[in-house]
Coordinates of C-alpha atoms in Angstrom, one line a residue:
Chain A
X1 CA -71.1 53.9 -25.1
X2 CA -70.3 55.0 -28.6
X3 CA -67.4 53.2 -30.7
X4 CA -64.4 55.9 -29.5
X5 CA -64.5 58.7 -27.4
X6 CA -63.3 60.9 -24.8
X7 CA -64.2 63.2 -21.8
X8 CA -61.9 65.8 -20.4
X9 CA -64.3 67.4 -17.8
X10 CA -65.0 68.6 -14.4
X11 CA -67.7 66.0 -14.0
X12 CA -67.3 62.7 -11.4
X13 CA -66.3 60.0 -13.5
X14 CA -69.0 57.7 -14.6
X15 CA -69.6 54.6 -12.9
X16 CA -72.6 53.8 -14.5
X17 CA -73.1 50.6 -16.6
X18 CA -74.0 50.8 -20.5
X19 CA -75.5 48.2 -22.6
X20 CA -73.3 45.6 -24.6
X21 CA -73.6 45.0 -28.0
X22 CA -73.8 41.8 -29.9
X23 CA -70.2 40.4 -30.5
X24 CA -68.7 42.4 -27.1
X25 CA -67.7 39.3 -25.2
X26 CA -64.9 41.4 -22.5
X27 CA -64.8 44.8 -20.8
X28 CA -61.9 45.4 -19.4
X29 CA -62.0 49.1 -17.0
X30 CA -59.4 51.0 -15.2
X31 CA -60.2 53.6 -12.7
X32 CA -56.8 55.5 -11.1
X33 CA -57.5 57.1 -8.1
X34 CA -56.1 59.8 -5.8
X35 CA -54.0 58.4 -3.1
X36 CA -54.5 61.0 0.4
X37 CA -50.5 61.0 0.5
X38 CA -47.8 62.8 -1.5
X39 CA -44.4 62.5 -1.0
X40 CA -45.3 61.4 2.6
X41 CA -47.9 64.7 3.0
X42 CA -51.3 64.2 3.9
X43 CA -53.2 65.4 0.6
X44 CA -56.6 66.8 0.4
X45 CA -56.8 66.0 -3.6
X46 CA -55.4 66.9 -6.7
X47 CA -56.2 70.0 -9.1
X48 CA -55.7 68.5 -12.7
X49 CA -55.3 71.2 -15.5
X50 CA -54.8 70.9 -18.9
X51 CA -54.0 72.7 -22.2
X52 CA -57.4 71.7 -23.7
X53 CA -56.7 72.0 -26.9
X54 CA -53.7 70.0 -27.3
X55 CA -55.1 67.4 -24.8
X56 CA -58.0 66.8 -26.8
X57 CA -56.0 66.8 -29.9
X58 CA -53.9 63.8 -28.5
X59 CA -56.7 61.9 -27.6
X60 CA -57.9 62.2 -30.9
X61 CA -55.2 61.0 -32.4
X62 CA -54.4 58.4 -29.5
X63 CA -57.6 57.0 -30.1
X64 CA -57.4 57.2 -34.1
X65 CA -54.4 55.4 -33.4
X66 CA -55.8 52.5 -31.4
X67 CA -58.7 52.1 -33.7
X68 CA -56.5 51.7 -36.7
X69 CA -53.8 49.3 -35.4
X70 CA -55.1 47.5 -32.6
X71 CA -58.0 45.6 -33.8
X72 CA -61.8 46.2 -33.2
X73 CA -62.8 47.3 -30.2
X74 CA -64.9 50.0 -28.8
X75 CA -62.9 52.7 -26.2
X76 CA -64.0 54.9 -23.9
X77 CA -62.0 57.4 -22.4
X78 CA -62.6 60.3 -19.4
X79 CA -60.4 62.5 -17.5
X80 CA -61.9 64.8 -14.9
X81 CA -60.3 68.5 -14.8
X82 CA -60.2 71.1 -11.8
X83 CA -60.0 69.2 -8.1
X84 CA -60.8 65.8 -7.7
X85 CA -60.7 65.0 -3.7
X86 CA -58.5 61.9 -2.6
X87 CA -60.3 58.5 -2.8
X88 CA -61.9 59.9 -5.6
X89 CA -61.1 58.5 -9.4
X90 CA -59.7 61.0 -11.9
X91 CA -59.7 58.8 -14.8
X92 CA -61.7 55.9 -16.1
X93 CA -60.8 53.6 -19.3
X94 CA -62.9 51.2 -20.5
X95 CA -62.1 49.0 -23.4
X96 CA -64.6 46.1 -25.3
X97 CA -63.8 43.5 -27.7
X98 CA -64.8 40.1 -28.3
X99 CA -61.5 38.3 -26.0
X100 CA -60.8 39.0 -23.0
X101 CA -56.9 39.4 -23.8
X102 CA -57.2 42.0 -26.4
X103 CA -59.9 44.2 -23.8
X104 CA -56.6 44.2 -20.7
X105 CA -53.8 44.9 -23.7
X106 CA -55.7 47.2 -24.8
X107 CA -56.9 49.1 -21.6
X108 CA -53.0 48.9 -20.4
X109 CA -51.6 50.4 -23.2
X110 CA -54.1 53.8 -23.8
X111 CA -53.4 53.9 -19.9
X112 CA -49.3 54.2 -20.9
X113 CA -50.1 56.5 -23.7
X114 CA -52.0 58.8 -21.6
X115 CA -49.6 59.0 -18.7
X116 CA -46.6 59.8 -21.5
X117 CA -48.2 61.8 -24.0
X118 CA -51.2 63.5 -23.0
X119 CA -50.7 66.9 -21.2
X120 CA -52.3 67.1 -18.1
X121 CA -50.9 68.6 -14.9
X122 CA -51.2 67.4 -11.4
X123 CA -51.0 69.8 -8.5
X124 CA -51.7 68.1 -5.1
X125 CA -53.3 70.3 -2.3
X126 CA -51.9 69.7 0.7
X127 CA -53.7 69.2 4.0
X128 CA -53.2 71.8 6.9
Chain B
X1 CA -66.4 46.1 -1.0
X2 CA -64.5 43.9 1.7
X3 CA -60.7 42.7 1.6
X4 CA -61.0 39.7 -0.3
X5 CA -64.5 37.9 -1.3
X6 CA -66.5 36.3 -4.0
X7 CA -70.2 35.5 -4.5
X8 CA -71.9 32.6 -6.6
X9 CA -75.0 33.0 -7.2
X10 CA -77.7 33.5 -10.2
X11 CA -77.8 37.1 -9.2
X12 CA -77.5 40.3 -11.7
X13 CA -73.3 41.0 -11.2
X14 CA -73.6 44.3 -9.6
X15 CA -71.4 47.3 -11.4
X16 CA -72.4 50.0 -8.9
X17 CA -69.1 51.2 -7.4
X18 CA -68.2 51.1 -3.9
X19 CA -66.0 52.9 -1.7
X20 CA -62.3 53.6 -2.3
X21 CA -59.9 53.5 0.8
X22 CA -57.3 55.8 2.0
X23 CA -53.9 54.3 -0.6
X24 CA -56.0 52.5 -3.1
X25 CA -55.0 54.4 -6.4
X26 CA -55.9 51.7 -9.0
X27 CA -59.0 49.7 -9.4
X28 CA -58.4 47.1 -12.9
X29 CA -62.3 45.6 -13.4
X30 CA -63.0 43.0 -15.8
X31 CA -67.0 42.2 -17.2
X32 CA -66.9 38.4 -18.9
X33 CA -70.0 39.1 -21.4
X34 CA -72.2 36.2 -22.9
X35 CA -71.8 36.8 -26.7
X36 CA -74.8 35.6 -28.6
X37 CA -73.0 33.2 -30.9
X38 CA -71.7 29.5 -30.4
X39 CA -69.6 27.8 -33.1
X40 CA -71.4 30.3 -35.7
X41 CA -75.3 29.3 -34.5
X42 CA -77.2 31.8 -32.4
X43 CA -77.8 31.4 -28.9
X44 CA -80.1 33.3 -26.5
X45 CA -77.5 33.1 -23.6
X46 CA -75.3 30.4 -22.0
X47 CA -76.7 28.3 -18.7
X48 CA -74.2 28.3 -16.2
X49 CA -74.0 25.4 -13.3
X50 CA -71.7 24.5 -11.1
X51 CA -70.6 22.0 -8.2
X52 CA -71.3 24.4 -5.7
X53 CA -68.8 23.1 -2.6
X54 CA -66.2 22.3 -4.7
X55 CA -66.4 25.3 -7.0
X56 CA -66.5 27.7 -3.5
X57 CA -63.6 25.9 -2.4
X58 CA -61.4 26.7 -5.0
X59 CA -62.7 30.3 -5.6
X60 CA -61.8 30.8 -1.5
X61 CA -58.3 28.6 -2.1
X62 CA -57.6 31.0 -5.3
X63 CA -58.7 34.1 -3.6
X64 CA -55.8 33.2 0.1
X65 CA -53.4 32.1 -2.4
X66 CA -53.8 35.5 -4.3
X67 CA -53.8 37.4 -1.1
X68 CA -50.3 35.4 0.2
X69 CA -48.4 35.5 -2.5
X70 CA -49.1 38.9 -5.0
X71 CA -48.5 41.7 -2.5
X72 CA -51.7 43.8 -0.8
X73 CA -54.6 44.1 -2.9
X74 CA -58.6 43.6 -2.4
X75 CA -60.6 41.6 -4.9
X76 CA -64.6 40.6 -5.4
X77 CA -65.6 38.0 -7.8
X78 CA -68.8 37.2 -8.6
X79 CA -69.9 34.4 -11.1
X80 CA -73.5 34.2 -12.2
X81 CA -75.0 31.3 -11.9
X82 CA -78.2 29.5 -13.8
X83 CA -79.4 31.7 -17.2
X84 CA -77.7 34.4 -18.4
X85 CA -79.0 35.8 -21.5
X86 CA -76.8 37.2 -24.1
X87 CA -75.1 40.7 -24.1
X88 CA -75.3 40.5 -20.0
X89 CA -72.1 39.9 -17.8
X90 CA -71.5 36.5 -16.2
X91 CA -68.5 37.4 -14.4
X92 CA -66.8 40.2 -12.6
X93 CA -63.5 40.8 -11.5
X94 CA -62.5 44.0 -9.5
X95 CA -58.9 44.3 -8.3
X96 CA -58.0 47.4 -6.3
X97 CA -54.3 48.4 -5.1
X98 CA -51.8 51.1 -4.5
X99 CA -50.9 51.1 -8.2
X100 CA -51.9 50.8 -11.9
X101 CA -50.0 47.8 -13.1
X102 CA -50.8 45.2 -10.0
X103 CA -54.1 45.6 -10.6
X104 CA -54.4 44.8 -14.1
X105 CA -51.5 42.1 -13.6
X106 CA -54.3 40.7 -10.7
X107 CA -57.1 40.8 -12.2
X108 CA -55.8 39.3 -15.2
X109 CA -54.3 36.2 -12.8
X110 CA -57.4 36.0 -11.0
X111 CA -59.4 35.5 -14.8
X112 CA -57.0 33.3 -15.9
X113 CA -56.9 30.7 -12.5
X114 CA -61.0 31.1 -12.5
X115 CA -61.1 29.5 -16.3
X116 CA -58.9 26.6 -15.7
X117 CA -59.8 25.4 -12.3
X118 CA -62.9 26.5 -10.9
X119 CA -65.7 23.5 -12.0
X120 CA -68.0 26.2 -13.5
X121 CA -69.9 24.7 -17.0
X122 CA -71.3 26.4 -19.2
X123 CA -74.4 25.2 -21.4
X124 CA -75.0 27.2 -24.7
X125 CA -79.3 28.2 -25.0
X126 CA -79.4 28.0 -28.6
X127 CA -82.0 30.1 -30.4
X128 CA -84.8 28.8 -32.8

């Protein structure tokens, strides 16, 4: 896991451990998943687009941002694009730092700032 | 991963996922890592005991109180017991439910009750 970074990809989210490094004492994760139900409709999943380049550029900065005024902490970020089936996670956020506070503040708020800011489109499928 | 449960025990915490159910859309995880330091002296990792039928009471009592009183959710702890060494997790919180927010407010709860009243000790393995 490097210091910052980001994903915005097709691929299944990771699930996979990494190592800690000295000094990480929290990890605080968030996985959001699709529900099956929209608006009381049976869903088959969600297509998630994006303008890539404007997407990317917000995580940049939305991560430059964290980095800067929220302390030390290393921040992993990944968003998956195209269809994601239901009970499947779209997005995974996963925050270190030495408390365990600062690793759930932390996760929370690039959670808010990616639902408000970043632009990514949902369009559920619907079942039959 | 069943509705509610917790394990004690000097295994490895396991991070491989598990199964989402039909209208969970938020999982909130938290990874309590040994930190290799102790009032500024190294330490090769922290030696965990605990009053085993006291400790499992509480954890249970903590875990129907949760479940009662803080709306649907499912939760797994696990607390390592014995050796840990440093830079691997002792504890592992996951907190699944319909939506973002209640699962970081849960998990958060559950960390907090766990540190003030479950009798687990903790014994700093200080290096040379």
């Amino acid at each position: 896991m490097p210091p910052a970074s980001f994903v915005l990809s097709p691929e299944p989210i990771p699930t996979t451990p990494t190592e800690f490094q000295p000094g990480e004492g929290a990890e605080a994760q968030f996985l959001g998943v699709v529900r099956g139900m929209e608006d009381g409709r049976a869903i088959t999943g969600i297509d998630y687009s994006a303008y890539l380049p404007m997407a990317e550029k917000m995580l940049r900065e939305l991560i430059d941002h964290g980095q800067r005024d929220h302390g030390q902490h290393r921040v992993f970020i990944q968003h998956r694009l195209g269809f994601v089936a239901a009970e499947q996670p779209s997005i995974l956020i996963r925050v270190r730092t030495k408390h365990s506070g600062e690793s759930f503040d932390l996760c929370r708020w690039y959670l808010k700032e990616i639902k408000t800011r970043v632009p990514i489109w949902k369009k559920p499928v619907f079942a039959e």
